[in-house]
Each structure stands twice: as C-alpha cells, then as structure tokens.
Amino acid sequence: MSLDVAAIRADFPILSRQVNGRPLVYLDNGASAQKPRQVIEAVTRAYEAEYANVHRGLHFLSNLATDNYEKVRAIIARFLNAPREDEVIFTSGSTEAINLVSYGWAAPRLVAGDEIVLSVLEHHANIVPWHFLRERQGVVLKWVEPEPDGSLPPEKVLAAVGPRTRLIAITHMSNVTGTVVDVGAIARGTQVPVLVDGSQAAVHMPVDLAALGCDFYCITGHKLYGPSGSGAIWIRQDRQAEMRPFMGGGDMIRTVTRDAIDYADPPLRFEAGTPGIVNQIGLGAALEYLMAIGMENIAAHERLLRDHARDRLRALNWLQVQGDAPDKGAIFSLTMQGAHAHDISTILDKRGVAVRAGSHCAMPLMEFYGITASARASFGMYNTTDEVDALVEGLSFCRELFA
Ligand SMILES: Cc1ncc(COP(=O)(O)O)c(C=O)c1O
C-alpha cells in the first residue's frame, strides 16, 4: 500500500514551519526525527493528567502511570516481534543500551586476549564501550572493513571470527551510508553472541527478532519519531541470566540490608532509578503510530525516495556519494571537491534544507573513505521526491558558488 504522505505530514506540526523564509525540508532524520501530534499529545496527557512515579506507589496516579509505562514494554516487543516482553529492557537510548551490555555482560566475562568483532561502519556508540574493554581488560578489537561501495557481506564478518571471539557487535544499518547489513545471516552463521545496533534500521524497515537469531538488539526512541531519552534493548533471556547489573539503585532490588542485596528479576534488575517514564510513554505512542502505518509501507516509500535520490545524485558528476551499496536505506553521505561539508550544509540551510555535516560519530568510517567530514541527507517516512529535488537544486547552487 502506498503511503498517504500528505496525511502523515499533517500529523507533524513542525513540518509546516518555514526556515530562513523557505518551507522546511528536513533531511536530518538520521540524527533525530520529528514528532507527530500523537506523540506530543501522549506526552502532554502523561504530564497533565496521568503523572506520578512508577512501580513503588499504591495510589491511583502511580498505578495509572505504571500501567501506561509498562504497556510500552509490550508495544516494543510487538514492534520488534520479540518472543518475550520481559526480554525488553528500557534504556535512555542506544548508547545506554550498548554500555549496559558492555558493563553488564561483557566486562565480567571477557579477559585479555578475548576478541570482539566489529565493523568499520559502526557508530561511536557501538565502538567506544568496546574500547573501554580494550583499555581496561586487554580485549582485542577485530575490525571488518566494508567493500568500497559500503556493503558489508556477512561472510566477511564471519571470516573474522576466531576461537577467541566472544562477541560480534554490528550495525543493522549504517547511519553514514545507509548500508543494510544482513545481521540474520551473521547470527545464523555462528555460535558467538551477536549484538545488533538497530538504531537506524528499526526506523526504516520491519524488524523480526524471532527470525533474526541475534542475542542483543537495541533501538533509540528519538530516531523513531519518539521523545529523546527513550529507547530499549532486547536481550534474550539466557543472555540476561549471564549479566550482572550495570547501575545500582532503587527499583532494581528486592531487598537491601546492611550486608546483602537481593536483586529484582529482569528486566527491572537492569533498570535502576526513576526511569524516563514519560519519554517511554511517548515512545509507545510513536511505535503505535508506526505500526498503524505499517513498517512494510514505510520501507516501500523510502525505497522510492532512495531510488529517486540515487538517480539524481549519481547524475551529478561533481558530487561523490560515499558508500552507495545496492542494499541501503535512504541515507546519503555527500562530498564535493572544493567545498567543505560544513559549507554545503550552511548553504543548504539558507534554502531551508536541513542536512548534517561532520563525521557523524563514525570516525573509523570517515578514515576508511579518506575524508574528515561529509554532508549527510537522511530521509524519513514524511519526506517526498520534491524534497529530494530541493536537495539536488541546493547542491547545484553550492556547486555554482564553489566552482
Ligand atoms: C547507528 C547508530 N547507533 C547508535 C546511535 C546512538 O544513539 P543515541 O545517541 O540515541 O543513544 C546512533 C545515533 O546517531 C546511530 O545512528
């Protein structure tokens, strides 16, 4: 079914605003997506009429807030087709999620000389927590490079696995090139635990955890049209059983005495302190919104955007698209001889076109491409082919200025 993009756009109040006297063309969705009215209203309702702290209270509002908050666990499980709801652990986003795995699962288990396989496509959130283990425990990071076109064949990742490999930490979709990695083939091809960074992929395509076969899968709410500070990681029950708590505090214990602690069962065991109650309620509303539209329909629309953008950008012989794998999302990292990415972004901004410029928290990938920065246009479900054309016109204007 094709998307009713006009109706979707009407749900996002910010999309009708002007920027620098021009209609906003928002192409920075890879960094963070805009929010539909349904999310804004859910957040407002939670604060205006249904707010209290969760779990500990016995009064009406606390029970209501707890119900609203805990329902989101089930919504996330449904969104990801996760086998069990209690395998979903709330986090403030993917960064906290991956640190939870690093501190809670990997740090107590890995010793000097053990290996973690990761790809050069990774975001720093899926690099730095593993560097901590390298620095502190002598864990070895084994890097797998993509092909020059940005694709990452699963066989290449599996070929890096050796007898000392304890974890594969891999993105499902690059935030720089949009490359989609066949993480299912990786997970099915090895006994080694696989952590998948789904921060980008879950926004743009259906995710079926029951079929993927990985061990850890994280999402981050603000890219999913939900509030910042929301997110989750799905951790299979047997891996949860191998973990020690990461943060300590309220809510994650059953009893505390002067001499001992008895931890709460997962998932609460891994959710110390007052959580981002309303953020997660907003995330629930965002995921309900996405599921009502249908992730297959969103993916189909974004394929049209990708193909249109690819055709138009490839036709510009003065522009380089960094990493243009056949299987990729609608994310384009662009460089232009003689124009810095920051200049491109500033000039596009004057025309109302919002793109991001820099290293996109992916310095090893920038190094792989021999660049320090790119201008990144990243599309979402509310973007249109007219907006692709506005980007191309803006780039052509840049080219005239710098030629
Ligand atoms: C692929 C990828 N992984 C991880 C992250 C980190 O997500 P967050 O900053 O929301 O924790 C991002 C955000 O840009 C990302 O694109």
Coordinates of C-alpha atoms and ligand atoms in Angstrom, one line a residue:
M1 CA 0.0 0.0 0.0
S2 CA 1.4 3.4 -0.9
L3 CA 1.7 5.9 1.9
D4 CA -0.5 8.9 2.3
V5 CA 2.4 11.2 2.8
A6 CA 0.3 14.3 2.9
A7 CA -1.7 12.9 5.8
I8 CA 1.4 11.8 7.6
R9 CA 3.0 15.3 7.1
A10 CA -0.2 16.9 8.5
D11 CA 0.5 14.9 11.8
F12 CA 3.9 16.6 12.2
P13 CA 3.3 20.3 13.2
I14 CA 6.9 21.3 12.7
L15 CA 7.0 20.3 9.1
S16 CA 4.7 23.2 8.1
R17 CA 7.1 25.8 9.5
Q18 CA 9.4 28.0 7.5
V19 CA 13.1 28.1 7.9
N20 CA 15.1 31.1 6.6
G21 CA 12.0 32.2 4.7
R22 CA 11.6 28.9 2.9
P23 CA 9.5 25.8 3.6
L24 CA 11.4 23.4 5.8
V25 CA 13.0 20.4 4.0
Y26 CA 14.0 18.3 7.0
L27 CA 16.7 15.8 5.9
D28 CA 18.4 15.2 9.2
N29 CA 16.3 12.2 10.3
G30 CA 19.4 10.1 10.8
A31 CA 20.3 12.3 13.7
S32 CA 16.8 12.7 15.1
A33 CA 13.3 12.5 13.7
Q34 CA 10.5 15.0 14.2
K35 CA 7.5 14.1 16.3
P36 CA 3.9 13.5 15.3
R37 CA 1.0 15.2 17.2
Q38 CA 0.1 11.7 18.6
V39 CA 3.4 11.6 20.4
I40 CA 3.2 15.2 21.6
E41 CA -0.3 14.6 22.9
A42 CA 0.6 11.4 24.7
V43 CA 3.5 13.2 26.4
T44 CA 1.2 16.1 27.3
R45 CA -1.5 13.8 28.6
A46 CA 1.0 11.9 30.7
Y47 CA 2.2 15.1 32.4
E48 CA -1.2 16.9 32.6
A49 CA -3.4 14.2 33.9
E50 CA -1.6 10.9 34.5
Y51 CA 1.7 11.6 36.1
A52 CA 3.3 10.0 39.2
N53 CA 6.4 7.9 39.8
V54 CA 6.1 4.3 38.7
H55 CA 6.3 0.9 40.4
R56 CA 6.5 2.0 44.0
G57 CA 3.2 3.7 44.6
L58 CA -0.1 2.4 45.8
H59 CA -2.2 5.4 44.8
F60 CA -4.3 5.9 41.7
L61 CA -2.0 8.0 39.7
S62 CA 1.0 5.9 40.4
N63 CA -0.8 2.8 39.3
L64 CA -2.0 4.5 36.2
A65 CA 1.4 5.8 35.3
T66 CA 2.9 2.3 36.0
D67 CA 0.3 0.8 33.7
N68 CA 0.9 3.3 30.9
Y69 CA 4.7 2.9 31.2
E70 CA 4.7 -0.9 31.4
K71 CA 2.4 -1.2 28.4
V72 CA 5.2 0.3 26.3
R73 CA 7.3 -2.8 27.0
A74 CA 4.6 -4.9 25.3
I75 CA 4.4 -2.4 22.4
I76 CA 8.2 -2.6 21.9
A77 CA 8.0 -6.4 22.0
R78 CA 5.3 -6.3 19.3
F79 CA 7.1 -3.7 17.2
L80 CA 10.3 -5.9 17.1
N81 CA 8.4 -9.2 17.1
A82 CA 10.3 -10.1 20.3
P83 CA 9.5 -13.5 21.7
R84 CA 9.0 -12.3 25.3
E85 CA 8.0 -9.0 26.7
D86 CA 10.3 -9.3 29.8
E87 CA 13.3 -9.5 27.5
V88 CA 12.7 -5.8 26.7
I89 CA 14.8 -3.5 28.9
F90 CA 14.1 0.2 28.9
T91 CA 17.1 2.5 28.3
S92 CA 17.6 6.2 27.5
G93 CA 18.7 5.2 24.0
S94 CA 21.2 3.0 22.2
T95 CA 24.2 4.5 23.9
E96 CA 23.0 3.4 27.3
A97 CA 21.8 0.1 25.9
I98 CA 25.3 -0.8 24.4
N99 CA 27.0 0.3 27.6
L100 CA 24.7 -1.9 29.6
V101 CA 25.9 -4.9 27.5
S102 CA 29.5 -3.8 27.8
Y103 CA 29.4 -3.3 31.6
G104 CA 26.8 -5.9 32.5
W105 CA 27.6 -8.8 30.1
A106 CA 31.0 -8.4 28.5
A107 CA 33.2 -6.8 31.3
P108 CA 32.7 -9.6 33.8
R109 CA 33.2 -12.4 31.2
L110 CA 36.0 -11.2 28.8
V111 CA 39.7 -11.5 29.7
A112 CA 42.8 -10.2 28.0
G113 CA 43.2 -11.7 24.5
D114 CA 39.5 -12.3 24.0
E115 CA 38.1 -10.7 20.8
I116 CA 35.2 -8.6 19.8
V117 CA 34.5 -8.4 16.1
L118 CA 33.0 -5.1 14.9
S119 CA 32.7 -3.4 11.6
V120 CA 34.2 -0.1 10.4
L121 CA 30.6 1.0 9.7
E122 CA 29.8 1.4 13.4
H123 CA 28.6 4.5 15.2
H124 CA 30.8 5.5 18.1
A125 CA 28.1 4.2 20.5
N126 CA 29.0 0.7 19.2
I127 CA 32.7 1.3 19.4
V128 CA 33.7 3.3 22.5
P129 CA 32.1 0.9 25.0
W130 CA 34.3 -1.9 23.5
H131 CA 37.4 0.3 23.5
F132 CA 36.8 0.6 27.3
L133 CA 37.3 -3.2 27.5
R134 CA 40.4 -2.9 25.3
E135 CA 41.9 -0.2 27.5
R136 CA 40.9 -1.8 30.8
Q137 CA 41.0 -5.5 30.2
G138 CA 43.2 -6.1 27.2
V139 CA 40.3 -7.2 25.0
V140 CA 41.2 -7.2 21.3
L141 CA 39.0 -5.4 18.8
K142 CA 38.9 -7.1 15.4
W143 CA 37.7 -4.7 12.6
V144 CA 35.9 -5.8 9.5
E145 CA 36.1 -3.3 6.6
P146 CA 33.1 -2.8 4.2
E147 CA 33.6 -3.1 0.5
P148 CA 34.4 0.3 -1.2
D149 CA 30.7 0.6 -2.2
G150 CA 29.8 0.5 1.5
S151 CA 28.3 -3.0 1.5
L152 CA 29.3 -5.5 4.2
P153 CA 28.9 -9.1 3.2
P154 CA 28.1 -11.4 6.2
E155 CA 30.8 -13.8 5.1
K156 CA 33.4 -11.1 5.7
V157 CA 32.2 -10.7 9.2
L158 CA 32.0 -14.4 9.9
A159 CA 35.5 -14.8 8.4
A160 CA 36.9 -12.6 11.2
V161 CA 35.5 -14.9 13.9
G162 CA 38.2 -17.0 15.6
P163 CA 38.4 -19.2 18.6
R164 CA 38.8 -16.2 21.0
T165 CA 35.9 -14.3 19.6
R166 CA 33.4 -13.6 22.4
L167 CA 31.0 -11.1 20.7
I168 CA 30.1 -9.7 17.4
A169 CA 28.9 -6.1 17.7
I170 CA 27.4 -4.9 14.4
T171 CA 25.1 -2.3 13.0
H172 CA 21.9 -3.3 11.1
M173 CA 22.0 -0.1 9.1
S174 CA 24.9 2.4 8.8
N175 CA 24.0 6.0 9.9
V176 CA 26.5 7.3 7.4
T177 CA 26.0 5.2 4.2
G178 CA 22.6 3.6 4.9
T179 CA 24.2 0.2 4.2
V180 CA 21.9 -2.6 5.4
V181 CA 23.8 -5.5 7.0
D182 CA 22.4 -9.0 6.8
V183 CA 22.6 -9.5 10.5
G184 CA 20.4 -12.5 10.4
A185 CA 22.9 -14.3 8.2
I186 CA 25.7 -13.3 10.6
A187 CA 23.7 -14.6 13.7
R188 CA 22.7 -17.8 11.9
G189 CA 26.3 -18.4 10.8
T190 CA 28.0 -18.5 14.2
Q191 CA 27.6 -19.7 17.8
V192 CA 29.2 -16.4 19.0
P193 CA 26.8 -14.0 20.7
V194 CA 25.7 -11.1 18.3
L195 CA 24.7 -7.6 19.4
V196 CA 22.9 -5.7 16.8
D197 CA 22.7 -1.9 16.8
G198 CA 19.2 -1.3 15.4
S199 CA 19.2 2.5 16.0
Q200 CA 18.8 3.2 12.2
A201 CA 17.3 0.0 10.8
A202 CA 14.3 -0.2 13.1
V203 CA 13.2 3.2 11.8
H204 CA 13.1 2.3 8.2
M205 CA 12.3 -1.4 7.9
P206 CA 10.4 -4.2 9.7
V207 CA 12.4 -6.0 12.4
D208 CA 11.6 -9.6 13.3
L209 CA 13.6 -10.6 16.3
A210 CA 12.1 -14.1 16.4
A211 CA 13.6 -14.7 12.9
L212 CA 16.9 -12.7 13.2
G213 CA 18.5 -15.0 15.8
C214 CA 20.7 -12.4 17.5
D215 CA 21.3 -12.1 21.2
F216 CA 21.0 -8.3 21.8
Y217 CA 19.1 -5.7 19.7
C218 CA 18.8 -2.0 20.7
I219 CA 16.6 0.8 19.5
T220 CA 16.7 4.5 20.3
G221 CA 13.4 6.4 20.6
H222 CA 14.2 9.8 19.2
K223 CA 15.0 8.4 15.8
L224 CA 11.7 6.5 15.8
Y225 CA 9.7 9.7 15.9
G226 CA 9.5 9.4 19.7
P227 CA 11.0 11.5 22.6
S228 CA 14.7 11.9 23.2
G229 CA 15.8 9.9 26.2
S230 CA 13.7 6.9 25.3
G231 CA 14.7 3.5 24.0
A232 CA 15.2 -0.1 24.8
I233 CA 17.4 -3.1 24.3
W234 CA 16.0 -6.6 23.8
I235 CA 18.2 -9.2 25.5
R236 CA 17.4 -12.9 25.1
Q237 CA 16.6 -14.5 28.4
D238 CA 19.7 -16.7 28.6
R239 CA 22.0 -13.7 28.0
Q240 CA 20.1 -11.7 30.7
A241 CA 20.9 -14.6 33.1
E242 CA 24.6 -14.2 32.3
M243 CA 24.6 -10.5 33.2
R244 CA 25.3 -8.6 36.3
P245 CA 23.5 -5.3 37.0
F246 CA 25.1 -2.3 35.5
M247 CA 23.7 0.5 37.6
G248 CA 22.6 0.2 41.2
G249 CA 19.9 2.0 43.0
G250 CA 16.1 2.0 43.6
D251 CA 13.7 -0.3 41.7
M252 CA 16.3 -2.9 40.8
I253 CA 16.3 -4.7 44.1
R254 CA 14.0 -7.0 46.1
T255 CA 15.7 -6.4 49.5
V256 CA 18.7 -4.5 50.7
T257 CA 20.2 -5.0 54.1
R258 CA 23.5 -3.7 55.6
D259 CA 25.2 -6.8 54.4
A260 CA 23.5 -8.0 51.3
I261 CA 21.3 -7.3 48.3
D262 CA 18.7 -9.4 46.7
Y263 CA 18.2 -8.2 43.1
A264 CA 14.8 -7.9 41.4
D265 CA 14.2 -10.2 38.5
P266 CA 15.0 -8.9 35.0
P267 CA 14.0 -6.6 33.3
L268 CA 13.8 -4.4 36.5
R269 CA 17.2 -5.7 37.6
F270 CA 18.7 -3.7 34.8
E271 CA 16.6 -0.5 35.2
A272 CA 17.9 1.3 38.3
G273 CA 16.4 4.5 39.5
T274 CA 13.4 6.5 38.3
P275 CA 13.2 5.8 34.6
G276 CA 12.3 8.2 31.7
I277 CA 8.6 7.5 32.4
V278 CA 7.0 10.0 30.1
N279 CA 9.7 9.6 27.4
Q280 CA 8.9 5.9 27.2
I281 CA 5.1 6.6 27.1
G282 CA 5.8 8.9 24.2
L283 CA 7.9 6.1 22.5
G284 CA 4.9 3.8 22.9
A285 CA 2.7 6.3 21.1
A286 CA 5.4 6.6 18.3
L287 CA 5.6 2.9 17.8
E288 CA 1.8 2.5 17.7
Y289 CA 1.8 5.3 15.1
L290 CA 4.4 3.5 13.0
M291 CA 2.7 0.1 13.3
A292 CA -0.7 1.7 12.2
I293 CA 1.0 2.9 9.1
G294 CA 2.9 -0.4 8.6
M295 CA 6.7 -0.7 8.6
E296 CA 6.5 -2.5 5.2
N297 CA 4.7 0.5 3.7
I298 CA 7.2 2.9 5.2
A299 CA 10.1 0.8 3.8
A300 CA 8.4 0.8 0.4
H301 CA 8.0 4.6 0.4
E302 CA 11.6 5.1 1.5
R303 CA 12.8 2.8 -1.3
L304 CA 11.2 5.2 -3.8
L305 CA 12.9 8.1 -2.1
R306 CA 16.2 6.3 -2.1
D307 CA 16.0 5.3 -5.8
H308 CA 14.9 8.8 -6.8
A309 CA 17.7 10.4 -4.8
R310 CA 20.3 7.8 -6.0
D311 CA 19.4 8.5 -9.7
R312 CA 19.5 12.3 -9.3
L313 CA 22.7 12.4 -7.1
R314 CA 24.6 9.9 -9.4
A315 CA 23.9 12.2 -12.3
L316 CA 25.9 15.0 -10.7
N317 CA 29.5 14.2 -11.8
W318 CA 31.0 16.8 -9.4
L319 CA 29.4 15.1 -6.4
Q320 CA 30.7 12.0 -4.6
V321 CA 28.3 9.7 -2.8
Q322 CA 30.3 7.9 -0.1
G323 CA 29.2 4.3 0.1
D324 CA 26.4 3.5 -2.2
A325 CA 25.6 -0.1 -1.5
P326 CA 22.8 -1.8 -3.5
D327 CA 21.0 -2.6 -0.3
K328 CA 20.8 0.6 1.6
G329 CA 18.4 2.9 3.3
A330 CA 17.6 6.5 2.1
I331 CA 20.8 8.0 3.7
F332 CA 23.4 9.7 1.5
S333 CA 26.8 10.9 2.6
L334 CA 28.0 13.5 0.1
T335 CA 31.3 15.2 -0.6
M336 CA 32.2 17.8 -3.2
Q337 CA 35.6 18.7 -4.4
G338 CA 36.5 22.2 -3.2
A339 CA 33.6 22.6 -0.8
H340 CA 33.7 21.6 2.9
A341 CA 30.8 19.6 4.2
H342 CA 30.1 22.4 6.7
D343 CA 29.8 24.9 3.8
I344 CA 27.5 22.7 1.9
S345 CA 25.3 22.3 5.0
T346 CA 25.2 26.1 5.7
I347 CA 24.3 26.9 2.1
L348 CA 21.6 24.3 2.0
D349 CA 20.3 25.6 5.3
K350 CA 19.8 29.1 3.8
R351 CA 17.4 27.4 1.4
G352 CA 15.5 25.7 4.2
V353 CA 17.2 22.3 3.6
A354 CA 18.4 20.8 6.9
V355 CA 21.3 18.2 6.5
R356 CA 24.0 17.2 8.9
A357 CA 27.7 17.8 8.3
G358 CA 30.6 16.3 10.1
S359 CA 31.9 12.8 10.9
H360 CA 28.5 11.5 12.1
C361 CA 30.1 9.8 15.1
A362 CA 31.7 7.4 12.7
M363 CA 35.4 8.4 12.5
P364 CA 36.8 5.0 11.6
L365 CA 34.4 5.0 8.6
M366 CA 35.5 8.5 7.6
E367 CA 39.1 7.3 7.8
F368 CA 38.2 4.3 5.6
Y369 CA 36.9 6.7 2.9
G370 CA 39.8 9.1 3.3
I371 CA 37.6 12.0 4.3
T372 CA 37.1 14.0 7.6
A373 CA 33.5 15.0 7.0
S374 CA 30.6 14.6 4.7
A375 CA 27.2 16.3 4.3
R376 CA 24.5 13.7 5.1
A377 CA 21.0 13.8 3.8
S378 CA 18.9 11.3 5.7
F379 CA 15.2 10.7 4.8
G380 CA 12.2 9.7 6.8
M381 CA 8.7 8.5 6.1
Y382 CA 7.3 12.0 5.7
N383 CA 9.8 13.1 3.0
T384 CA 8.9 13.4 -0.6
T385 CA 10.5 13.2 -4.0
D386 CA 10.0 17.0 -4.3
E387 CA 12.3 17.3 -1.2
V388 CA 14.9 15.2 -3.0
D389 CA 14.7 17.7 -5.8
A390 CA 15.1 20.6 -3.4
L391 CA 18.2 19.0 -2.1
V392 CA 19.6 18.5 -5.6
E393 CA 18.8 22.1 -6.5
G394 CA 20.6 23.3 -3.3
L395 CA 23.6 21.2 -4.1
S396 CA 23.8 22.5 -7.7
F397 CA 23.6 26.1 -6.2
C398 CA 26.6 25.1 -3.9
R399 CA 28.5 23.8 -6.9
E400 CA 28.0 27.1 -8.8
L401 CA 29.3 29.1 -5.7
F402 CA 32.4 26.9 -5.3
A403 CA 33.2 26.1 -8.9
Ligands
LIG1 C1 23.8 3.6 14.2 C2 23.7 4.4 15.5 N1 24.0 3.8 16.6 C3 23.9 4.4 17.8 C4 23.4 5.7 17.9 C5 23.4 6.3 19.2 O1 22.1 6.6 19.6 P1 21.7 7.5 20.8 O2 22.6 8.7 20.8 O3 20.3 7.8 20.7 O4 22.0 6.7 22.1 C6 23.1 6.4 16.7 C7 22.7 7.8 16.8 O5 23.1 8.6 15.9 C8 23.2 5.7 15.5 O6 22.9 6.3 14.3

